[in-house]
Every structure is written in C-alpha cells, then in structure tokens.
XYZ file of C-alpha atoms in Angstrom:
354
model
C 110.359 68.499 30.665
C 112.652 66.057 31.337
C 110.679 62.825 29.397
C 109.857 65.399 26.937
C 114.089 66.911 26.501
C 114.747 63.186 27.179
C 112.151 62.024 24.062
C 113.116 64.787 21.025
C 117.028 63.420 21.845
C 115.603 60.006 20.953
C 114.486 61.246 18.023
C 116.503 63.433 16.705
C 119.451 59.984 16.763
C 116.141 58.045 16.012
C 114.506 60.958 13.264
C 115.804 62.948 12.118
C 117.818 61.272 9.036
C 113.972 60.604 7.805
C 112.535 63.734 8.207
C 115.712 64.553 6.680
C 115.211 62.631 3.164
C 111.373 62.954 3.071
C 111.638 66.988 3.660
C 114.169 66.613 0.372
C 111.741 65.004 -1.215
C 109.339 67.218 -1.830
C 110.710 70.764 -1.674
C 113.898 69.117 -3.927
C 116.009 71.578 -1.766
C 118.791 70.265 1.146
C 119.396 73.835 3.187
C 115.158 73.946 2.408
C 114.539 71.017 3.653
C 117.139 71.451 6.975
C 116.007 74.924 7.747
C 111.648 72.701 8.166
C 112.894 70.293 10.001
C 114.681 72.182 12.739
C 111.610 73.894 12.766
C 109.144 70.403 13.127
C 111.453 69.869 16.544
C 111.276 73.204 17.609
C 107.815 73.250 17.842
C 107.885 69.895 19.066
C 109.534 70.911 21.776
C 106.548 73.749 22.905
C 103.685 71.418 21.430
C 103.901 67.885 23.472
C 104.931 69.507 26.476
C 100.981 69.876 26.262
C 100.010 67.152 24.366
C 102.531 64.436 25.290
C 104.868 62.795 23.770
C 103.378 61.161 20.290
C 103.532 56.913 19.515
C 105.440 57.713 16.216
C 107.462 60.689 16.343
C 108.664 60.854 14.143
C 105.615 61.041 11.688
C 104.263 63.470 13.739
C 107.031 65.853 12.801
C 105.074 66.454 9.342
C 103.435 69.940 10.540
C 100.138 68.117 11.331
C 99.059 72.091 12.521
C 99.563 72.935 8.798
C 97.509 70.443 7.369
C 95.118 69.859 9.227
C 94.444 73.831 8.658
C 95.069 73.106 4.909
C 92.714 70.299 4.664
C 89.841 70.475 6.873
C 89.310 75.185 7.038
C 90.060 74.924 10.861
C 90.354 78.473 12.092
C 93.664 79.658 13.135
C 92.141 80.357 15.928
C 90.932 77.343 17.155
C 94.250 75.657 15.887
C 95.845 77.395 19.219
C 92.656 76.794 21.617
C 93.219 72.685 20.250
C 97.437 72.837 20.988
C 96.862 75.455 23.711
C 99.033 77.660 22.837
C 98.351 81.453 21.739
C 96.774 82.602 18.636
C 98.994 85.164 17.669
C 101.802 81.197 18.408
C 99.320 79.903 16.496
C 99.361 82.127 13.341
C 103.284 83.013 13.336
C 104.510 79.344 13.008
C 101.531 78.942 9.938
C 102.506 81.978 7.812
C 106.412 80.802 8.423
C 105.759 77.359 6.879
C 102.456 79.087 4.546
C 105.966 80.388 3.443
C 108.600 78.082 3.369
C 105.354 76.220 0.100
C 105.382 78.860 -1.693
C 109.093 79.769 -1.243
C 110.584 76.640 -2.248
C 107.040 76.045 -4.420
C 106.231 72.572 -2.683
C 103.413 70.951 -4.314
C 100.398 69.021 -3.145
C 100.649 65.020 -4.372
C 98.883 61.985 -3.132
C 101.390 60.131 -1.751
C 102.165 56.113 -2.984
C 100.656 53.153 -0.886
C 104.461 52.639 0.185
C 103.965 56.491 2.030
C 100.712 55.950 4.040
C 102.179 53.724 6.708
C 104.332 56.521 8.018
C 101.720 59.654 7.452
C 99.362 57.109 9.274
C 100.406 59.351 12.909
C 99.371 62.712 11.368
C 96.257 61.851 9.074
C 94.860 60.125 12.487
C 95.930 63.556 14.535
C 94.259 66.225 12.350
C 90.848 63.909 12.011
C 90.975 63.528 15.970
C 91.477 67.356 16.275
C 89.084 68.210 13.212
C 86.471 65.713 16.042
C 87.368 67.518 19.182
C 86.780 71.100 17.497
C 83.053 69.719 16.213
C 81.540 67.987 19.538
C 82.426 71.175 21.595
C 82.679 74.275 19.347
C 85.495 76.335 20.972
C 82.629 79.659 20.034
C 78.838 80.477 19.131
C 75.582 80.033 19.565
C 75.711 75.895 19.166
C 77.589 73.516 21.711
C 78.211 70.848 18.798
C 79.595 71.558 15.211
C 77.319 69.505 13.545
C 79.392 69.757 10.164
C 83.122 69.743 11.896
C 81.886 66.012 13.867
C 79.834 64.559 10.352
C 82.851 64.936 8.281
C 85.541 63.386 10.747
C 83.861 60.636 11.161
C 83.849 60.320 7.691
C 87.145 60.681 7.209
C 88.100 58.177 9.658
C 85.868 56.184 7.912
C 87.232 56.258 4.617
C 90.326 55.957 5.878
C 89.634 52.385 7.950
C 88.220 51.192 4.075
C 91.071 51.681 3.217
C 93.822 50.095 5.842
C 91.345 48.633 7.161
C 94.723 46.306 8.941
C 95.402 48.926 10.459
C 94.557 49.042 14.125
C 94.884 52.473 14.383
C 92.495 53.326 12.372
C 90.811 51.694 13.597
C 91.130 52.822 17.014
C 90.056 55.962 15.964
C 86.888 55.921 14.215
C 85.600 53.281 18.346
C 87.208 56.872 19.593
C 84.630 58.895 17.727
C 81.249 57.147 17.078
C 80.882 55.848 20.281
C 81.965 59.546 21.981
C 79.405 60.775 19.491
C 77.102 58.235 20.409
C 75.799 60.843 22.433
C 75.483 63.821 20.361
C 71.378 64.148 21.060
C 70.952 63.930 24.317
C 74.124 66.086 25.347
C 71.327 69.139 24.995
C 68.322 69.690 26.362
C 65.075 70.951 23.907
C 65.748 74.509 25.914
C 68.989 74.356 24.988
C 70.456 73.596 28.397
C 73.885 71.436 28.616
C 73.073 68.453 29.934
C 76.894 66.711 31.899
C 77.065 62.826 31.841
C 75.270 62.419 35.152
C 72.216 63.916 33.930
C 71.502 62.398 30.316
C 69.331 60.716 28.880
C 70.952 56.693 27.994
C 67.632 56.263 26.217
C 68.320 58.154 23.588
C 71.838 57.269 23.275
C 72.528 55.755 19.991
C 73.250 52.358 20.962
C 74.018 50.796 17.405
C 76.851 53.759 17.349
C 78.229 51.930 20.822
C 78.214 49.151 19.790
C 79.946 49.362 15.892
C 82.231 51.889 17.823
C 82.912 49.208 20.684
C 83.492 46.193 17.571
C 86.267 48.120 16.697
C 88.202 49.225 19.484
C 88.617 44.882 20.226
C 89.442 44.184 16.533
C 92.329 47.082 16.952
C 93.691 46.311 20.195
C 93.721 42.021 19.599
C 95.482 43.415 16.597
C 98.237 46.210 17.583
C 98.793 47.163 20.703
C 97.202 48.938 23.326
C 97.736 53.320 21.578
C 96.532 56.493 22.546
C 92.902 56.177 20.894
C 92.647 52.911 21.600
C 92.757 53.817 25.400
C 89.904 56.144 24.758
C 88.165 54.636 22.367
C 87.765 52.541 26.309
C 86.864 55.187 28.500
C 84.082 55.961 26.174
C 83.205 52.664 26.119
C 83.404 51.858 30.354
C 81.160 54.865 30.008
C 79.042 53.604 27.717
C 78.490 50.558 28.727
C 77.331 51.681 32.400
C 72.914 51.880 32.933
C 73.279 54.655 34.682
C 75.756 57.183 36.059
C 76.180 55.958 39.409
C 76.706 52.820 37.911
C 80.196 54.251 35.888
C 82.915 52.263 36.646
C 85.101 54.782 38.054
C 87.969 52.652 38.772
C 88.894 51.412 35.884
C 88.450 54.682 33.887
C 90.958 55.722 36.151
C 93.231 52.744 35.623
C 93.184 53.709 31.590
C 93.725 57.160 32.060
C 97.364 55.737 34.408
C 97.888 53.778 30.924
C 97.284 56.834 28.779
C 99.622 58.675 30.748
C 102.072 56.397 30.109
C 101.821 56.719 26.439
C 101.169 60.284 26.812
C 103.542 61.509 29.180
C 103.440 65.531 30.390
C 100.499 65.865 28.843
C 98.940 68.182 31.171
C 95.025 67.519 29.926
C 95.113 64.370 30.273
C 96.337 64.778 33.897
C 93.085 66.665 34.338
C 91.055 64.128 32.958
C 92.349 62.016 35.425
C 91.859 64.367 38.429
C 88.367 63.684 37.892
C 88.151 60.518 37.931
C 89.941 60.440 40.708
C 87.632 62.793 42.337
C 84.770 59.600 41.539
C 86.543 56.773 43.254
C 88.119 58.518 45.899
C 85.949 61.789 46.465
C 85.950 65.659 45.469
C 89.108 66.220 48.269
C 91.446 63.431 46.237
C 90.041 65.614 42.689
C 90.877 68.718 44.193
C 93.853 67.474 45.218
C 94.985 66.400 42.003
C 94.972 68.836 40.304
C 97.350 71.361 42.209
C 99.377 70.716 40.301
C 97.907 71.142 37.378
C 97.912 75.570 38.343
C 101.023 76.351 37.981
C 101.173 74.024 34.579
C 101.335 77.527 31.641
C 99.418 75.652 28.634
C 95.977 75.252 31.612
C 96.455 79.308 32.367
C 93.954 79.793 29.895
C 91.852 77.127 29.608
C 88.982 76.974 31.121
C 87.834 73.216 32.047
C 90.491 73.048 34.949
C 88.691 76.228 36.382
C 85.432 74.424 36.065
C 86.781 71.433 37.810
C 88.429 72.216 40.920
C 85.838 74.511 41.166
C 83.773 71.304 41.013
C 85.485 69.509 43.057
C 84.995 72.877 45.628
C 80.822 72.622 45.445
C 79.718 69.458 46.475
C 83.174 69.483 49.432
C 80.700 72.439 50.405
C 83.273 75.580 49.606
C 80.360 77.663 47.694
C 82.333 81.394 47.611
C 85.476 79.006 45.979
C 83.518 77.697 43.967
C 81.452 80.032 42.639
C 84.277 82.493 42.119
C 85.995 79.224 39.748
C 83.739 79.175 38.001
C 83.381 82.869 37.708
C 86.534 82.649 36.457
C 85.781 79.631 34.296
C 83.304 81.903 32.467
C 85.831 84.276 31.715
C 88.046 81.721 29.561
C 84.889 80.571 27.505
C 83.330 81.426 24.006
C 81.453 79.265 23.245
C 77.174 80.513 24.447
C 75.909 76.867 26.134
C 78.920 77.138 28.192
C 78.991 79.451 28.987
C 75.117 79.260 30.167
C 75.968 76.846 32.064
C 78.800 78.444 34.121
C 76.996 81.641 34.286
C 74.005 79.261 36.704
C 76.982 77.614 38.251
C 77.845 81.376 39.285
C 74.987 82.106 41.776
C 74.452 79.066 43.049
C 72.003 77.922 41.391
C 72.881 73.582 40.543
C 70.516 70.332 40.660
C 71.272 68.162 44.155
C 74.092 65.618 43.600
C 75.089 66.344 40.417
C-alpha cells in the first residue's frame, strides 16, 4: 500500500496537469474534466493494488476499462475478472463513465499523430486484456476463445505495423505470438486440458515462436525492458526448452523478480513467481511463497491461487489438503474444460510425477 500510495502521489504531482489538459481538450468542460480526472485517480488507487503500478502512469489514467468495453466488446464480467474486482463494481464504474461521456457529448475521434505516443500504454493494455480473456475463457465450454485471441494478435500486429520503431508495441506482439504458439497442444483430442508438462511440443507453432523471439530481441535492443518484454522473455524461455524437464526455472524465477520490480504489488505476478519457485526449489518453497497471497483481497475469488496451492500440496503428499484446495478452485472456476480437469484432481486422479 505504501508503494501504491507513493506512486499515486508522484503521478498526481507529475501527471495531473497533463491528464486534466487532455480531458479538457476532449470534454471542453473544465468542471467535468476535473471530475473525470479525479475518478481516474480514484480507480488507480484500487486497480494498481492488483495489477501493479504501470510504467506510464499518465497514459494509464485515460480509462483502460472503458476502452476495453466499447472497443473490444468484452462483457462487464470478463473485464471485472481481468481487473480482479466484483462484476458489480466494474459495472458501476462503466456506467458512471458512460454517463459522463453522454452528458458532455464527448466525441469519438481518431487521435492525431502527435497524440499516439501518449495513448500507447492504454492501447497495449486493452489488447493484452483481450488476448488473456481469449487465451483461457473465464466461462463456457471451450478453453480458448479463438475469436478474441486472433483479434488481439491482429490488433497487435496492426499497431506494430503503424508504429514499427516503438519497442513496447513489438514486445506485446512478441508476447502474444509466443504464448499463442502453444494453442494446438493445450487440449487433447478427447477435450482434456493438457498442462504444459504434458503438451506435445511438436504441435507448437515454431514459426510464431521464431517471429516472436525476433520481435523481442529487437524490442530489447531499442528500449529498456518493459512489462510485456519481460513477460515475452518468460514465454520464450518456456518455448526454448526442448522438453518440460529441461525448463530453466532459475531463469524464469529471475525474470519474475524483474517483473515484480517493474510492477510492484501485483499479486498475480507474485503468484506466477511462486509457481516458478516451486519448480526451482521444490513444492515446500513454492507453497511458502503463496502464503502472503492468502490475505490479498483481490485474490479471494481467484481460482488459480487455490489450484496452485493444491498442486504444491499434492506434490508434498498431503493429498487430503490438496483435494480440499482443488475443490475450492473448482468452486471458483467457470470454464468447463478447467472444471473437468479440477474434478479429476478432486477425486485424486493425476498423472504420476506431474
């Protein structure tokens, strides 16, 4: 909370005038612009606790959530899940924002070239939100929403073509391509979820991996590491391993340490780091790394925390506790493919050594 408060105070000192000026330029109403800017900072205080502090706080403050809802067509429930807030909370935020836009008759227009750079951060975040929602659908019969994944990659590719010298855009495209390269291997022919350890790596799209790796190399040469560049690097380490057993967990854990420095306070990144620690140092160390996250409010209904702890408990031979944790994850999961996987785990069925 101290880091978030300090970052928000710094963003207020450094970015308030620019955010307000931009909002006034759009709304042509100083009072309304002040209200909108105040609301943006209030939302930042809540959201940054779970997502981490963005690299460009001023750009983030232009309503990422509203853009996602209107441009990408995601449901309120899907946006709320991505931001780790209740659906009712996100619905209220979107309603207030849309009411302000309607009252002020704020026009929607294509930004001028000199405005593109300041708006890049929120655009990247929206494309990433679209991709992650499609990569593992929050609910429904399919693990992957191919329309959202393909749409997000197309948007990222278009953005990279429009701004080819902008390293963050290239890094995001790299992340999406390398992550999506596993798409064909994530579900078995019988519909069963396949974990990374079980996937047939010959089915991975190695053309996409090569393209993504080249984009990442170029992005890192042009610009210091950003959040999406580090995430792409993590995906690349997985992609480079010829087999699950050859995964370099030391490098992955180290990259998550870098990512946490870029996005301090993000519980999801901390959870992913705990997974890497568990494979690097053993399940007891991984389980211990998840302990501080149990008191994190934004993860109270996040099924992957329970599933992660369940897997560590299973690997430690604490099967009754593992089954209970899998049951908790099952209660929080809406995707039918994931639910079927968890039901098997609840009953004690799992591949040996996985």
